[in-house]
Amino acid sequence: KAGVTQTPRYLIKTRGQQVTLSCSPISGHRSVSWYQQTPGQGLQFLFEYFSETQRNKGNFPGRFSGRQFSNSRSEMNVSTLELGDSALYLCASSEGTSGFTGELFFGEGSRLTVL
Amino acid sequence: SQQGEEDPQALSIQEGENATMNCSYKTSINNLQWYRQNSGRGLVHLILIRSNEREKHSGRLRVTLDTSKKSSSLLITASRAADTASYFCATMIYNQGGKLIFGQGTELSVKP
């Protein structure tokens, strides 16, 4: 099976712009979670989608949003970029069925630099 | 806020030695997982231990869980240079599958 695929791998934006990141989960996985990793705050949970519905949400401002499509692929969007949004954004997929409590499979991440 | 705290923050050992990393967390959990990350890349799942388990082994990895102390430890035996990476503990809470709360991580350096 192919792993979790994230695109783009690297991107540079300027303050005020917006960005969209994409994640294709492992075939058959219906849950996609997003995480932000920065040197200062570490790994923080952004949100989780399951069957096109947001199931869990972290403590991030409304500038951070996401969606999931019927084929389980997911996108996250960050609007009005700030310097502090520079980070590695990681996507993870899992079976995600009700009561799921197992491992997550992570992609290689999208490294966003905001200038 | 971070659920897990890890220590040490950095650990440097020689090949062949054992490496022990500790993790503490704050709330009741369903399970605790350990992940490895090589220099800015994705996370790789190492091992999962459920709240009703006390110890688990996988190859050179041994993980323990003490729910009364809300702590866990990861032991890597006979370390290799290829084990050089950052190691993170992560907790999963009941009814929140897909959401992991990570510790700050331990940076392990294994010198040949």
PDB file of C-alpha atoms in Angstrom:
ATOM      1  CA  LYS A   1       0.000   0.000   0.000  1.00  0.00           C
ATOM      2  CA  ALA A   2       1.185   3.519  -0.692  1.00  0.00           C
ATOM      3  CA  GLY A   3       1.792   5.637   2.372  1.00  0.00           C
ATOM      4  CA  VAL A   4       0.382   9.011   3.284  1.00  0.00           C
ATOM      5  CA  THR A   5       1.215  11.579   0.627  1.00  0.00           C
ATOM      6  CA  GLN A   6       1.471  15.272   1.329  1.00  0.00           C
ATOM      7  CA  THR A   7       1.879  18.031  -1.223  1.00  0.00           C
ATOM      8  CA  PRO A   8       3.616  20.328  -1.616  1.00  0.00           C
ATOM      9  CA  ARG A   9       6.656  19.312   0.401  1.00  0.00           C
ATOM     10  CA  TYR A  10       8.076  22.810   0.623  1.00  0.00           C
ATOM     11  CA  LEU A  11       6.596  26.221   0.046  1.00  0.00           C
ATOM     12  CA  ILE A  12       7.367  29.833   0.754  1.00  0.00           C
ATOM     13  CA  LYS A  13       4.687  32.460   1.224  1.00  0.00           C
ATOM     14  CA  THR A  14       4.577  36.056   2.397  1.00  0.00           C
ATOM     15  CA  ARG A  15       2.576  37.497   5.263  1.00  0.00           C
ATOM     16  CA  GLY A  16      -1.062  38.043   4.435  1.00  0.00           C
ATOM     17  CA  GLN A  17      -1.230  35.355   1.763  1.00  0.00           C
ATOM     18  CA  GLN A  18      -3.109  32.127   2.125  1.00  0.00           C
ATOM     19  CA  VAL A  19      -1.973  28.551   1.587  1.00  0.00           C
ATOM     20  CA  THR A  20      -3.603  25.207   0.880  1.00  0.00           C
ATOM     21  CA  LEU A  21      -1.947  21.928   1.767  1.00  0.00           C
ATOM     22  CA  SER A  22      -3.076  18.548   0.525  1.00  0.00           C
ATOM     23  CA  CYS A  23      -3.008  15.088   2.061  1.00  0.00           C
ATOM     24  CA  SER A  24      -3.855  11.735   0.493  1.00  0.00           C
ATOM     25  CA  PRO A  25      -4.331   9.059   3.169  1.00  0.00           C
ATOM     26  CA  ILE A  26      -3.519   5.380   2.965  1.00  0.00           C
ATOM     27  CA  SER A  27      -6.067   3.543   0.867  1.00  0.00           C
ATOM     28  CA  GLY A  28      -9.000   2.473   3.031  1.00  0.00           C
ATOM     29  CA  HIS A  29      -8.274   4.934   5.828  1.00  0.00           C
ATOM     30  CA  ARG A  30     -11.154   7.267   6.526  1.00  0.00           C
ATOM     31  CA  SER A  31      -9.650   9.489   9.195  1.00  0.00           C
ATOM     32  CA  VAL A  32      -7.198  12.285   8.462  1.00  0.00           C
ATOM     33  CA  SER A  33      -5.608  14.382  11.196  1.00  0.00           C
ATOM     34  CA  TRP A  34      -3.431  17.456  10.858  1.00  0.00           C
ATOM     35  CA  TYR A  35      -0.624  18.566  13.145  1.00  0.00           C
ATOM     36  CA  GLN A  36       1.600  21.614  13.283  1.00  0.00           C
ATOM     37  CA  GLN A  37       5.208  21.249  14.408  1.00  0.00           C
ATOM     38  CA  THR A  38       7.319  24.233  15.428  1.00  0.00           C
ATOM     39  CA  PRO A  39      10.525  24.442  17.484  1.00  0.00           C
ATOM     40  CA  GLY A  40       8.795  26.482  20.158  1.00  0.00           C
ATOM     41  CA  GLN A  41       5.414  24.759  20.531  1.00  0.00           C
ATOM     42  CA  GLY A  42       6.297  21.270  19.404  1.00  0.00           C
ATOM     43  CA  LEU A  43       3.677  19.029  17.830  1.00  0.00           C
ATOM     44  CA  GLN A  44       0.168  20.393  18.162  1.00  0.00           C
ATOM     45  CA  PHE A  45      -3.098  18.882  16.980  1.00  0.00           C
ATOM     46  CA  LEU A  46      -5.026  21.016  14.502  1.00  0.00           C
ATOM     47  CA  PHE A  47      -8.095  18.967  13.557  1.00  0.00           C
ATOM     48  CA  GLU A  48      -9.336  15.573  12.482  1.00  0.00           C
ATOM     49  CA  TYR A  49     -11.733  14.664   9.718  1.00  0.00           C
ATOM     50  CA  PHE A  50     -13.675  11.440   9.359  1.00  0.00           C
ATOM     51  CA  SER A  51     -16.103  10.725   6.532  1.00  0.00           C
ATOM     52  CA  GLU A  52     -16.006  14.372   5.408  1.00  0.00           C
ATOM     53  CA  THR A  53     -16.919  15.682   8.883  1.00  0.00           C
ATOM     54  CA  GLN A  54     -14.673  17.438  11.346  1.00  0.00           C
ATOM     55  CA  ARG A  55     -14.618  15.183  14.376  1.00  0.00           C
ATOM     56  CA  ASN A  56     -12.045  16.854  16.619  1.00  0.00           C
ATOM     57  CA  LYS A  57     -10.533  20.313  16.710  1.00  0.00           C
ATOM     58  CA  GLY A  58      -7.479  21.750  18.437  1.00  0.00           C
ATOM     59  CA  ASN A  59      -6.940  25.236  19.811  1.00  0.00           C
ATOM     60  CA  PHE A  60      -6.057  27.154  16.687  1.00  0.00           C
ATOM     61  CA  PRO A  61      -7.615  30.364  15.360  1.00  0.00           C
ATOM     62  CA  GLY A  62     -10.260  30.302  12.666  1.00  0.00           C
ATOM     63  CA  ARG A  63      -7.611  31.151  10.053  1.00  0.00           C
ATOM     64  CA  PHE A  64      -6.837  27.441  10.096  1.00  0.00           C
ATOM     65  CA  SER A  65      -9.463  25.365   8.361  1.00  0.00           C
ATOM     66  CA  GLY A  66      -9.744  22.058   6.621  1.00  0.00           C
ATOM     67  CA  ARG A  67     -11.988  19.771   4.705  1.00  0.00           C
ATOM     68  CA  GLN A  68     -12.199  16.200   3.590  1.00  0.00           C
ATOM     69  CA  PHE A  69     -13.474  14.883   0.315  1.00  0.00           C
ATOM     70  CA  SER A  70     -15.520  11.771  -0.389  1.00  0.00           C
ATOM     71  CA  ASN A  71     -12.358   9.865  -1.364  1.00  0.00           C
ATOM     72  CA  SER A  72     -10.895  10.709   2.099  1.00  0.00           C
ATOM     73  CA  ARG A  73      -8.313  13.104   0.692  1.00  0.00           C
ATOM     74  CA  SER A  74      -8.015  16.166   2.853  1.00  0.00           C
ATOM     75  CA  GLU A  75      -6.889  19.746   2.495  1.00  0.00           C
ATOM     76  CA  MET A  76      -6.045  22.327   5.093  1.00  0.00           C
ATOM     77  CA  ASN A  77      -6.022  26.023   4.488  1.00  0.00           C
ATOM     78  CA  VAL A  78      -4.362  28.839   6.381  1.00  0.00           C
ATOM     79  CA  SER A  79      -5.532  32.329   5.530  1.00  0.00           C
ATOM     80  CA  THR A  80      -3.879  35.668   6.267  1.00  0.00           C
ATOM     81  CA  LEU A  81      -0.534  34.062   6.980  1.00  0.00           C
ATOM     82  CA  GLU A  82       1.574  35.260   9.879  1.00  0.00           C
ATOM     83  CA  LEU A  83       5.282  34.753  10.495  1.00  0.00           C
ATOM     84  CA  GLY A  84       4.417  32.397  13.339  1.00  0.00           C
ATOM     85  CA  ASP A  85       2.652  30.039  10.936  1.00  0.00           C
ATOM     86  CA  SER A  86       6.035  28.919   9.628  1.00  0.00           C
ATOM     87  CA  ALA A  87       6.107  25.252  10.535  1.00  0.00           C
ATOM     88  CA  LEU A  88       6.135  21.681   9.398  1.00  0.00           C
ATOM     89  CA  TYR A  89       2.534  20.606   8.808  1.00  0.00           C
ATOM     90  CA  LEU A  90       2.013  16.888   9.207  1.00  0.00           C
ATOM     91  CA  CYS A  91      -0.914  14.856   8.081  1.00  0.00           C
ATOM     92  CA  ALA A  92      -1.768  11.461   9.554  1.00  0.00           C
ATOM     93  CA  SER A  93      -4.275   8.853   8.514  1.00  0.00           C
ATOM     94  CA  SER A  94      -5.911   5.988  10.344  1.00  0.00           C
ATOM     95  CA  GLU A  95      -8.844   3.634  10.044  1.00  0.00           C
ATOM     96  CA  GLY A  96     -10.682   6.015  12.320  1.00  0.00           C
ATOM     97  CA  THR A  97     -13.792   3.901  12.829  1.00  0.00           C
ATOM     98  CA  SER A  98     -15.945   4.543  15.855  1.00  0.00           C
ATOM     99  CA  GLY A  99     -14.007   3.725  18.984  1.00  0.00           C
ATOM    100  CA  PHE A 100     -10.728   3.553  17.072  1.00  0.00           C
ATOM    101  CA  THR A 101      -7.708   3.707  19.330  1.00  0.00           C
ATOM    102  CA  GLY A 102      -4.682   2.729  17.337  1.00  0.00           C
ATOM    103  CA  GLU A 103      -1.647   4.032  15.580  1.00  0.00           C
ATOM    104  CA  LEU A 104      -1.554   6.889  13.138  1.00  0.00           C
ATOM    105  CA  PHE A 105       0.393   6.847   9.899  1.00  0.00           C
ATOM    106  CA  PHE A 106       2.143  10.099   9.103  1.00  0.00           C
ATOM    107  CA  GLY A 107       3.178  11.695   5.862  1.00  0.00           C
ATOM    108  CA  GLU A 108       6.530  13.427   5.319  1.00  0.00           C
ATOM    109  CA  GLY A 109       4.997  16.832   5.945  1.00  0.00           C
ATOM    110  CA  SER A 110       4.716  20.154   4.176  1.00  0.00           C
ATOM    111  CA  ARG A 111       7.270  22.702   5.322  1.00  0.00           C
ATOM    112  CA  LEU A 112       5.819  26.192   5.157  1.00  0.00           C
ATOM    113  CA  THR A 113       8.008  29.280   5.433  1.00  0.00           C
ATOM    114  CA  VAL A 114       6.288  32.631   5.829  1.00  0.00           C
ATOM    115  CA  LEU A 115       8.391  35.684   4.990  1.00  0.00           C
TER     116      LEU A 115
ATOM    117  CA  SER B   1      -1.200  22.690  25.720  1.00  0.00           C
ATOM    118  CA  GLN B   2       1.106  19.710  25.697  1.00  0.00           C
ATOM    119  CA  GLN B   3      -0.128  16.661  27.517  1.00  0.00           C
ATOM    120  CA  GLY B   4       3.214  14.952  27.802  1.00  0.00           C
ATOM    121  CA  GLU B   5       6.505  16.029  29.257  1.00  0.00           C
ATOM    122  CA  GLU B   6       9.599  14.108  28.321  1.00  0.00           C
ATOM    123  CA  ASP B   7      13.026  13.790  29.794  1.00  0.00           C
ATOM    124  CA  PRO B   8      15.758  14.013  29.065  1.00  0.00           C
ATOM    125  CA  GLN B   9      15.383  16.598  26.310  1.00  0.00           C
ATOM    126  CA  ALA B  10      18.601  15.320  24.766  1.00  0.00           C
ATOM    127  CA  LEU B  11      20.563  12.120  25.222  1.00  0.00           C
ATOM    128  CA  SER B  12      23.930  11.182  23.763  1.00  0.00           C
ATOM    129  CA  ILE B  13      25.239   7.622  24.021  1.00  0.00           C
ATOM    130  CA  GLN B  14      27.664   5.237  22.353  1.00  0.00           C
ATOM    131  CA  GLU B  15      26.609   2.450  20.025  1.00  0.00           C
ATOM    132  CA  GLY B  16      25.751  -0.678  21.950  1.00  0.00           C
ATOM    133  CA  GLU B  17      24.544   1.183  25.033  1.00  0.00           C
ATOM    134  CA  ASN B  18      20.925   1.314  26.146  1.00  0.00           C
ATOM    135  CA  ALA B  19      18.840   4.477  25.889  1.00  0.00           C
ATOM    136  CA  THR B  20      15.986   5.271  28.262  1.00  0.00           C
ATOM    137  CA  MET B  21      13.465   8.043  27.722  1.00  0.00           C
ATOM    138  CA  ASN B  22      10.704   9.031  30.101  1.00  0.00           C
ATOM    139  CA  CYS B  23       7.324  10.600  29.522  1.00  0.00           C
ATOM    140  CA  SER B  24       4.717  11.996  31.893  1.00  0.00           C
ATOM    141  CA  TYR B  25       1.174  13.009  31.079  1.00  0.00           C
ATOM    142  CA  LYS B  26      -1.699  14.748  32.798  1.00  0.00           C
ATOM    143  CA  THR B  27      -5.080  13.145  32.154  1.00  0.00           C
ATOM    144  CA  SER B  28      -6.600   9.696  31.897  1.00  0.00           C
ATOM    145  CA  ILE B  29      -5.702   8.009  28.651  1.00  0.00           C
ATOM    146  CA  ASN B  30      -6.814   5.157  26.436  1.00  0.00           C
ATOM    147  CA  ASN B  31      -3.304   4.438  25.254  1.00  0.00           C
ATOM    148  CA  LEU B  32       0.176   5.866  24.962  1.00  0.00           C
ATOM    149  CA  GLN B  33       2.237   5.644  21.813  1.00  0.00           C
ATOM    150  CA  TRP B  34       5.864   6.304  20.930  1.00  0.00           C
ATOM    151  CA  TYR B  35       6.950   7.762  17.612  1.00  0.00           C
ATOM    152  CA  ARG B  36      10.322   8.436  16.034  1.00  0.00           C
ATOM    153  CA  GLN B  37      11.173  11.363  13.795  1.00  0.00           C
ATOM    154  CA  ASN B  38      14.309  11.659  11.718  1.00  0.00           C
ATOM    155  CA  SER B  39      15.464  15.244  11.243  1.00  0.00           C
ATOM    156  CA  GLY B  40      12.386  17.181  10.162  1.00  0.00           C
ATOM    157  CA  ARG B  41      10.678  14.287   8.428  1.00  0.00           C
ATOM    158  CA  GLY B  42       7.462  12.442   9.150  1.00  0.00           C
ATOM    159  CA  LEU B  43       6.743  10.494  12.312  1.00  0.00           C
ATOM    160  CA  VAL B  44       7.088   6.737  12.408  1.00  0.00           C
ATOM    161  CA  HIS B  45       5.036   4.724  14.872  1.00  0.00           C
ATOM    162  CA  LEU B  46       7.139   2.527  17.151  1.00  0.00           C
ATOM    163  CA  ILE B  47       4.908   0.980  19.760  1.00  0.00           C
ATOM    164  CA  LEU B  48       1.524   1.388  21.448  1.00  0.00           C
ATOM    165  CA  ILE B  49       0.661   0.431  25.012  1.00  0.00           C
ATOM    166  CA  ARG B  50      -2.921   0.454  26.278  1.00  0.00           C
ATOM    167  CA  SER B  51      -3.959   1.780  29.662  1.00  0.00           C
ATOM    168  CA  ASN B  52      -4.587  -1.742  30.999  1.00  0.00           C
ATOM    169  CA  GLU B  53      -1.087  -2.908  30.035  1.00  0.00           C
ATOM    170  CA  ARG B  54       2.060  -2.414  32.107  1.00  0.00           C
ATOM    171  CA  GLU B  55       4.813  -3.478  29.767  1.00  0.00           C
ATOM    172  CA  LYS B  56       5.250  -4.214  26.104  1.00  0.00           C
ATOM    173  CA  HIS B  57       8.145  -5.346  23.920  1.00  0.00           C
ATOM    174  CA  SER B  58       8.865  -4.973  20.234  1.00  0.00           C
ATOM    175  CA  GLY B  59      12.279  -6.053  19.007  1.00  0.00           C
ATOM    176  CA  ARG B  60      14.849  -3.882  20.810  1.00  0.00           C
ATOM    177  CA  LEU B  61      12.129  -1.672  22.277  1.00  0.00           C
ATOM    178  CA  ARG B  62      10.609  -2.039  25.701  1.00  0.00           C
ATOM    179  CA  VAL B  63       7.929   0.332  26.932  1.00  0.00           C
ATOM    180  CA  THR B  64       6.397   0.517  30.383  1.00  0.00           C
ATOM    181  CA  LEU B  65       3.315   2.344  31.567  1.00  0.00           C
ATOM    182  CA  ASP B  66       2.431   3.354  35.115  1.00  0.00           C
ATOM    183  CA  THR B  67      -1.055   4.845  35.084  1.00  0.00           C
ATOM    184  CA  SER B  68      -0.939   5.617  38.816  1.00  0.00           C
ATOM    185  CA  LYS B  69       2.028   7.907  38.213  1.00  0.00           C
ATOM    186  CA  LYS B  70       0.862   8.915  34.740  1.00  0.00           C
ATOM    187  CA  SER B  71       4.236   8.054  33.306  1.00  0.00           C
ATOM    188  CA  SER B  72       5.849   5.865  30.684  1.00  0.00           C
ATOM    189  CA  SER B  73       9.347   4.942  29.677  1.00  0.00           C
ATOM    190  CA  LEU B  74      10.877   3.754  26.432  1.00  0.00           C
ATOM    191  CA  LEU B  75      14.007   1.634  26.510  1.00  0.00           C
ATOM    192  CA  ILE B  76      16.045   1.017  23.370  1.00  0.00           C
ATOM    193  CA  THR B  77      18.556  -1.747  23.935  1.00  0.00           C
ATOM    194  CA  ALA B  78      21.862  -2.202  22.102  1.00  0.00           C
ATOM    195  CA  SER B  79      21.480   1.116  20.309  1.00  0.00           C
ATOM    196  CA  ARG B  80      22.787   1.716  16.805  1.00  0.00           C
ATOM    197  CA  ALA B  81      23.835   4.869  14.972  1.00  0.00           C
ATOM    198  CA  ALA B  82      20.665   4.486  12.902  1.00  0.00           C
ATOM    199  CA  ASP B  83      18.608   5.009  16.082  1.00  0.00           C
ATOM    200  CA  THR B  84      19.702   8.663  16.080  1.00  0.00           C
ATOM    201  CA  ALA B  85      16.431  10.594  15.918  1.00  0.00           C
ATOM    202  CA  SER B  86      13.873  12.451  18.011  1.00  0.00           C
ATOM    203  CA  TYR B  87      11.486  10.314  20.024  1.00  0.00           C
ATOM    204  CA  PHE B  88       8.026  11.469  21.035  1.00  0.00           C
ATOM    205  CA  CYS B  89       5.472  10.030  23.371  1.00  0.00           C
ATOM    206  CA  ALA B  90       1.856  10.705  22.497  1.00  0.00           C
ATOM    207  CA  THR B  91      -1.348  10.024  24.371  1.00  0.00           C
ATOM    208  CA  MET B  92      -4.728   9.143  22.974  1.00  0.00           C
ATOM    209  CA  ILE B  93      -7.774   9.932  25.076  1.00  0.00           C
ATOM    210  CA  TYR B  94     -11.015   7.949  25.129  1.00  0.00           C
ATOM    211  CA  ASN B  95     -13.395   8.721  22.275  1.00  0.00           C
ATOM    212  CA  GLN B  96     -10.854  10.916  20.547  1.00  0.00           C
ATOM    213  CA  GLY B  97      -9.238   8.492  18.156  1.00  0.00           C
ATOM    214  CA  GLY B  98      -7.197  10.347  15.581  1.00  0.00           C
ATOM    215  CA  LYS B  99      -6.166  13.000  18.079  1.00  0.00           C
ATOM    216  CA  LEU B 100      -2.780  12.549  19.718  1.00  0.00           C
ATOM    217  CA  ILE B 101      -1.291  14.832  22.340  1.00  0.00           C
ATOM    218  CA  PHE B 102       2.472  14.854  22.021  1.00  0.00           C
ATOM    219  CA  GLY B 103       5.271  15.450  24.444  1.00  0.00           C
ATOM    220  CA  GLN B 104       8.153  17.743  23.601  1.00  0.00           C
ATOM    221  CA  GLY B 105      10.380  14.862  22.576  1.00  0.00           C
ATOM    222  CA  THR B 106      13.805  13.486  23.383  1.00  0.00           C
ATOM    223  CA  GLU B 107      16.615  14.003  20.907  1.00  0.00           C
ATOM    224  CA  LEU B 108      18.752  10.871  20.871  1.00  0.00           C
ATOM    225  CA  SER B 109      22.244  10.828  19.408  1.00  0.00           C
ATOM    226  CA  VAL B 110      24.011   7.495  19.100  1.00  0.00           C
ATOM    227  CA  LYS B 111      27.693   7.790  18.320  1.00  0.00           C
ATOM    228  CA  PRO B 112      29.465   5.021  16.413  1.00  0.00           C
TER     229      PRO B 112
END
